[in-house]
C-alpha positions as MATLAB code, in Angstrom:
seq = 'MHLYKFIFIKIFYSIILSVLMLFSVLYIFSLIELLSDKYNLLDTIVVGIINTFELLATIPNIIFVSSIIIFSINIKKTNELMIIRHYLSITKFSIIFLIFVILFSNLDINKNNYKNLLSDLKKNYLKSNIKEEIKGKIFFEVEDENITISKFTNIDIEKNKVDNISIYNFKKDLFSNALFSNNNVLKKNQIIIKDPELITSSDIKKLNKNIYIKLDKFGEDFYNTNLSFHKITDNKKQNDSISLLSKLAIFLSLFVYVSIFISRKNIQKSSNNIILIGLCFLIFIYNFFTAQMYLDKHNFIFHFLVVLTLGFYLYKNIIND';
ca = [
      -3.571   33.594  -15.271;
      -0.482   32.884  -17.245;
       1.392   32.400  -14.090;
      -1.571   29.934  -12.417;
      -1.274   28.125  -15.249;
       2.898   28.160  -15.413;
       2.674   26.933  -11.644;
       0.178   23.837  -12.700;
       2.322   22.508  -15.639;
       5.495   22.584  -13.681;
       4.170   21.159  -10.655;
       2.191   17.951  -13.336;
       5.868   17.870  -14.442;
       7.038   17.346  -11.138;
       5.085   14.559  -10.438;
       5.161   12.780  -13.083;
       8.962   12.562  -12.867;
       8.855   11.517   -9.588;
       6.562    9.235  -10.029;
       8.774    7.859  -13.232;
      11.666    7.926  -10.876;
      10.178    5.897   -8.308;
       8.842    3.474  -10.521;
      11.918    2.582  -12.125;
      13.504    1.857   -9.588;
      11.152    0.030   -7.703;
      10.375   -1.954  -11.115;
      13.533   -3.211  -11.301;
      13.265   -4.523   -7.347;
       9.945   -6.158   -8.247;
      11.813   -8.028  -11.313;
      14.237   -9.243   -9.129;
      11.898  -10.674   -6.621;
       9.999  -12.262   -9.536;
      13.201  -14.283  -10.750;
      12.443  -17.441   -7.835;
       8.928  -17.427   -9.690;
       8.220  -19.851  -12.666;
       6.860  -17.156  -14.558;
       7.303  -16.662  -18.766;
       9.040  -13.377  -19.717;
       5.729  -12.173  -20.282;
       3.791  -12.596  -17.280;
       7.087  -11.449  -15.340;
       6.902   -8.100  -16.941;
       3.323   -7.862  -16.527;
       3.330   -8.950  -12.700;
       6.482   -6.970  -12.335;
       4.568   -3.516  -13.616;
       1.786   -4.390  -11.168;
       3.420   -4.832   -8.554;
       5.052   -1.464   -8.953;
       2.431    0.497   -9.120;
       0.932   -1.580   -5.867;
       4.048   -0.083   -4.140;
       3.503    2.703   -5.788;
      -0.262    2.667   -4.122;
       1.340    2.282   -0.553;
       3.507    5.795   -0.762;
       1.467    8.680   -1.958;
       3.072   10.720    1.183;
       6.568    9.841   -0.727;
       5.722   10.810   -3.759;
       4.149   13.949   -2.615;
       7.350   15.010   -0.955;
       9.856   14.298   -3.780;
       7.543   16.334   -6.608;
       8.111   19.115   -4.613;
      11.484   18.692   -4.073;
      11.680   18.424   -7.813;
       9.442   21.267   -8.641;
      11.261   23.559   -6.023;
      14.801   22.594   -7.352;
      13.799   22.459  -10.906;
      12.604   26.262  -10.641;
      14.925   27.542   -8.084;
      17.702   26.985  -10.407;
      16.391   29.676  -13.165;
      14.959   32.127   -9.963;
      11.388   31.675  -11.266;
      10.598   30.338   -7.897;
      11.846   33.551   -6.460;
       9.920   35.740   -9.530;
       6.534   33.789   -8.826;
       6.828   34.554   -4.670;
       7.682   38.089   -5.822;
       3.812   38.374   -6.910;
       2.449   35.644   -4.977;
       2.233   35.533   -1.261;
       2.647   32.149    0.767;
      -0.977   31.256    1.368;
      -2.146   31.792   -2.516;
       0.750   29.670   -3.591;
      -0.424   27.207   -0.841;
      -4.374   27.337   -2.364;
      -2.561   27.011   -5.873;
      -1.346   23.747   -4.092;
      -4.530   22.812   -2.451;
      -6.017   20.286   -5.825;
      -2.649   18.541   -5.183;
      -2.855   18.172   -1.649;
      -6.825   17.155   -1.334;
      -5.733   14.549   -4.468;
      -2.636   13.156   -2.389;
      -4.512   13.291    0.514;
      -7.090   11.185   -0.873;
      -4.797    8.374   -2.160;
      -2.955    8.395    1.441;
      -6.173    7.533    3.217;
      -7.643    4.890    0.840;
      -4.170    3.648   -0.194;
      -5.436   -0.077    0.819;
      -7.718    0.168   -1.015;
      -6.265    0.750   -3.908;
      -3.569   -1.821   -3.228;
      -6.210   -4.343   -2.830;
      -7.727   -3.559   -6.659;
      -4.103   -3.746   -7.417;
      -3.875   -7.064   -5.586;
      -7.175   -8.457   -7.340;
      -5.768   -7.222  -10.457;
      -3.124   -9.741  -10.427;
      -4.661  -11.986   -8.936;
      -7.118  -12.470  -11.735;
      -4.277  -12.011  -14.187;
      -2.675  -14.862  -12.958;
      -5.730  -17.225  -12.707;
      -5.842  -16.433  -16.675;
      -2.891  -17.178  -17.373;
      -1.391  -19.690  -15.444;
      -1.133  -22.702  -17.722;
       1.260  -25.744  -15.937;
       0.205  -27.295  -12.547;
       1.089  -25.664   -9.149;
       2.515  -28.400   -7.233;
       1.793  -27.295   -3.775;
       0.881  -24.668   -1.506;
       1.080  -23.933    2.208;
      -0.627  -21.311    4.671;
      -0.409  -20.533    8.066;
      -3.529  -18.673    9.612;
      -2.891  -17.046   12.988;
      -5.962  -16.079   15.266;
      -5.082  -15.259   19.000;
      -4.460  -18.439   19.820;
      -5.969  -21.011   17.264;
      -3.625  -21.842   14.202;
      -4.875  -22.889   11.053;
      -2.743  -25.055    8.832;
      -3.835  -25.083    4.820;
      -1.871  -27.498    2.523;
      -2.713  -27.483   -1.261;
      -1.288  -30.036   -3.213;
      -1.171  -30.340   -7.306;
      -3.398  -26.942   -8.100;
      -4.598  -27.257  -11.637;
      -6.244  -23.685  -12.709;
      -7.283  -24.986  -16.302;
      -9.046  -28.324  -14.835;
     -10.356  -26.471  -12.053;
      -9.473  -29.194   -9.323;
      -6.909  -29.543   -6.147;
      -5.489  -32.679   -6.304;
      -5.681  -33.140   -2.189;
      -6.277  -30.804    0.496;
      -5.215  -30.888    4.202;
      -6.199  -28.732    6.868;
      -4.666  -28.974   10.731;
      -6.119  -27.047   13.313;
      -4.042  -26.210   16.417;
      -5.553  -24.474   19.555;
      -3.282  -23.522   22.564;
      -0.431  -25.197   20.603;
      -2.161  -28.507   20.605;
      -3.794  -30.526   18.100;
      -7.636  -29.869   17.805;
      -8.454  -31.782   14.463;
      -7.805  -32.086   10.834;
      -9.371  -32.256    7.652;
      -8.346  -34.665    4.402;
      -9.890  -34.499    1.005;
      -8.828  -35.973   -2.516;
     -11.906  -34.815   -4.170;
     -11.901  -30.850   -4.540;
     -13.047  -28.615   -7.356;
     -12.061  -25.144   -8.031;
     -15.416  -23.567   -8.932;
     -15.453  -19.436   -9.421;
     -13.954  -17.930   -5.930;
     -14.165  -20.784   -3.488;
     -12.898  -24.055   -3.265;
     -15.342  -27.087   -3.125;
     -14.163  -29.854   -0.367;
     -16.387  -32.488   -1.175;
     -17.285  -35.166    1.844;
     -13.828  -34.679    3.338;
     -12.254  -36.661    6.137;
     -12.636  -35.185    9.781;
      -9.539  -36.401   11.915;
      -9.425  -35.894   15.709;
      -6.995  -37.474   18.443;
      -9.876  -39.975   19.109;
     -11.492  -40.795   16.035;
     -11.502  -40.737   11.846;
     -15.137  -39.735   10.420;
     -16.101  -38.955    6.734;
     -18.439  -35.903    6.863;
     -21.049  -36.477    4.692;
     -21.593  -32.763    2.982;
     -19.210  -30.161    1.439;
     -17.012  -27.698    2.740;
     -16.907  -24.332    1.102;
     -13.804  -21.823    1.421;
     -13.570  -18.685   -0.147;
     -10.159  -17.975   -2.539;
     -10.069  -14.601   -1.166;
      -8.206  -14.961    1.719;
      -5.377  -16.278    0.325;
      -5.220  -13.427   -2.214;
      -2.341  -13.862   -5.111;
      -0.189  -15.697   -3.359;
      -2.549  -18.626   -4.345;
      -1.722  -18.219   -7.888;
       2.046  -18.030   -8.274;
       3.394  -20.891   -9.414;
       6.072  -21.792   -6.954;
       6.184  -23.776   -4.020;
       6.015  -21.452   -0.738;
       4.350  -20.530    2.236;
       2.440  -17.778    3.083;
       0.927  -16.221    6.351;
      -2.374  -15.305    5.769;
      -2.840  -11.307    7.065;
      -5.862  -10.177    8.203;
      -7.400   -7.587    6.197;
     -10.094   -6.267    7.995;
      -7.548   -4.852   10.097;
      -5.821   -3.307    7.536;
      -8.810   -1.360    5.896;
      -9.927   -0.071    9.393;
     -11.200    3.171    8.750;
      -8.410    6.469    9.866;
      -9.686    8.684   12.368;
     -10.742   12.459   11.206;
      -7.731   13.355   13.570;
      -5.521   11.291   11.102;
      -6.915   12.343    8.131;
      -6.337   15.813    9.121;
      -2.816   15.075    9.675;
      -2.277   13.654    6.505;
      -3.606   16.807    5.428;
      -1.544   18.812    6.932;
       1.436   17.812    6.318;
       1.426   17.408    2.666;
       1.189   21.528    3.456;
       3.815   21.664    5.390;
       5.990   20.182    3.198;
       4.580   22.730    0.691;
       5.428   25.572    3.322;
       9.216   24.388    3.732;
      10.130   24.789    0.026;
       8.351   28.017   -1.356;
       9.112   29.975    1.340;
      11.165   33.133    1.195;
      13.772   32.005    3.272;
      14.182   28.827    1.409;
      13.739   30.027   -2.313;
      17.404   31.464   -2.333;
      19.826   30.192   -4.448;
      21.889   29.765   -1.335;
      19.478   27.797    1.239;
      20.850   24.165    1.577;
      18.335   21.608   -0.195;
      19.904   19.163    1.799;
      18.732   20.621    5.119;
      15.528   21.052    3.564;
      15.362   17.201    2.374;
      16.343   16.228    5.803;
      13.411   18.515    7.636;
      10.837   16.730    5.098;
      12.125   13.353    6.171;
      11.796   14.071    9.745;
       7.946   15.492    9.424;
       7.241   12.546    7.487;
       8.516    9.807   10.264;
       6.725   11.845   12.467;
       3.434   11.640   11.074;
       4.008    8.327   10.060;
       4.482    6.593   13.805;
       2.370    9.332   15.144;
      -0.261    7.863   12.776;
       0.500    3.931   13.947;
       0.807    4.594   17.416;
      -2.843    4.006   19.322;
      -3.331    4.528   22.889;
      -5.869    2.749   24.711;
      -6.414    5.831   27.064;
      -6.201    8.888   25.940;
      -5.393    8.203   22.475;
      -7.721   11.277   20.831;
      -5.758   13.931   23.181;
      -2.568   12.739   21.884;
      -3.794   12.564   18.093;
      -5.108   15.925   18.585;
      -1.547   17.326   19.981;
      -0.099   15.416   16.698;
      -2.771   17.831   14.539;
      -1.668   20.833   16.914;
       1.662   20.568   16.663;
       1.232   20.300   12.938;
      -1.015   23.178   12.411;
       1.225   25.049   14.648;
       4.445   24.492   12.371;
       2.126   25.161    9.233;
       0.809   28.580   10.862;
       5.023   29.376   12.111;
       5.886   29.021    8.504;
       3.167   31.512    6.585;
       2.925   33.751    9.497;
       6.755   34.140    9.280;
       7.110   34.546    5.920;
];
């Protein structure tokens, strides 16, 4: 029982150390990126922290790999790993890691959801802390052959208003129409454009109705204070459900990383950690690119072969141990 407790403590320590190392590096880059925005010191620190956690949410696989590497190196130095492997087979050892594999598999499968939650947190923080007027924002939205350009001038979050809004619509690179209004209200999570003017190539007329635009489509970019251009991405495509085979591939790849560093052959002090890290990196690249690929035909067969390859490699490591 003490042996299992010891392993769990060491794994937790390795995960915490891995997160802290990655956080410190990513946080520095996040702060550098925020230097171009006109935030005060406190907002820069808070937004930088949220940005860093947002980045960490997109790389749970890398956090897991680095945790396994740290775990292996730390206890290999004192021969503790060799002693543990004397009492535990690789199968039993892998079962101990099962809870962490399930945890990180869940993080990887749902990483877009966690990223969106952090993005909403940042958006709400910025919205509640903006004190100065935002001079302007321009958003580009491309969908099939349609292009929409939305321009906002003098956004005042405190007073819930936008001085001018211009929305230009193009179809097949040709001007279709435009909306213009200087009577706009920010209300909750939307913009109300009151009685806008509709401009076409042949006519200009006033629409006697209100147009409603949800702010969710612009994300947190609507609330930062610098004048900038942003491209609107399609969140629906990012949140498409992952197939069962893709989930299984993620699960198996995490177990493969475990089997590489705790096999009897690799726990020797003479084993080359650089080779093991390189092997993990290659498997990560393989799993990443195969997960991104989609074949119109034979897609199921392709992903089945990916899962079969990872499963065979894991079986080979276990059976040869």
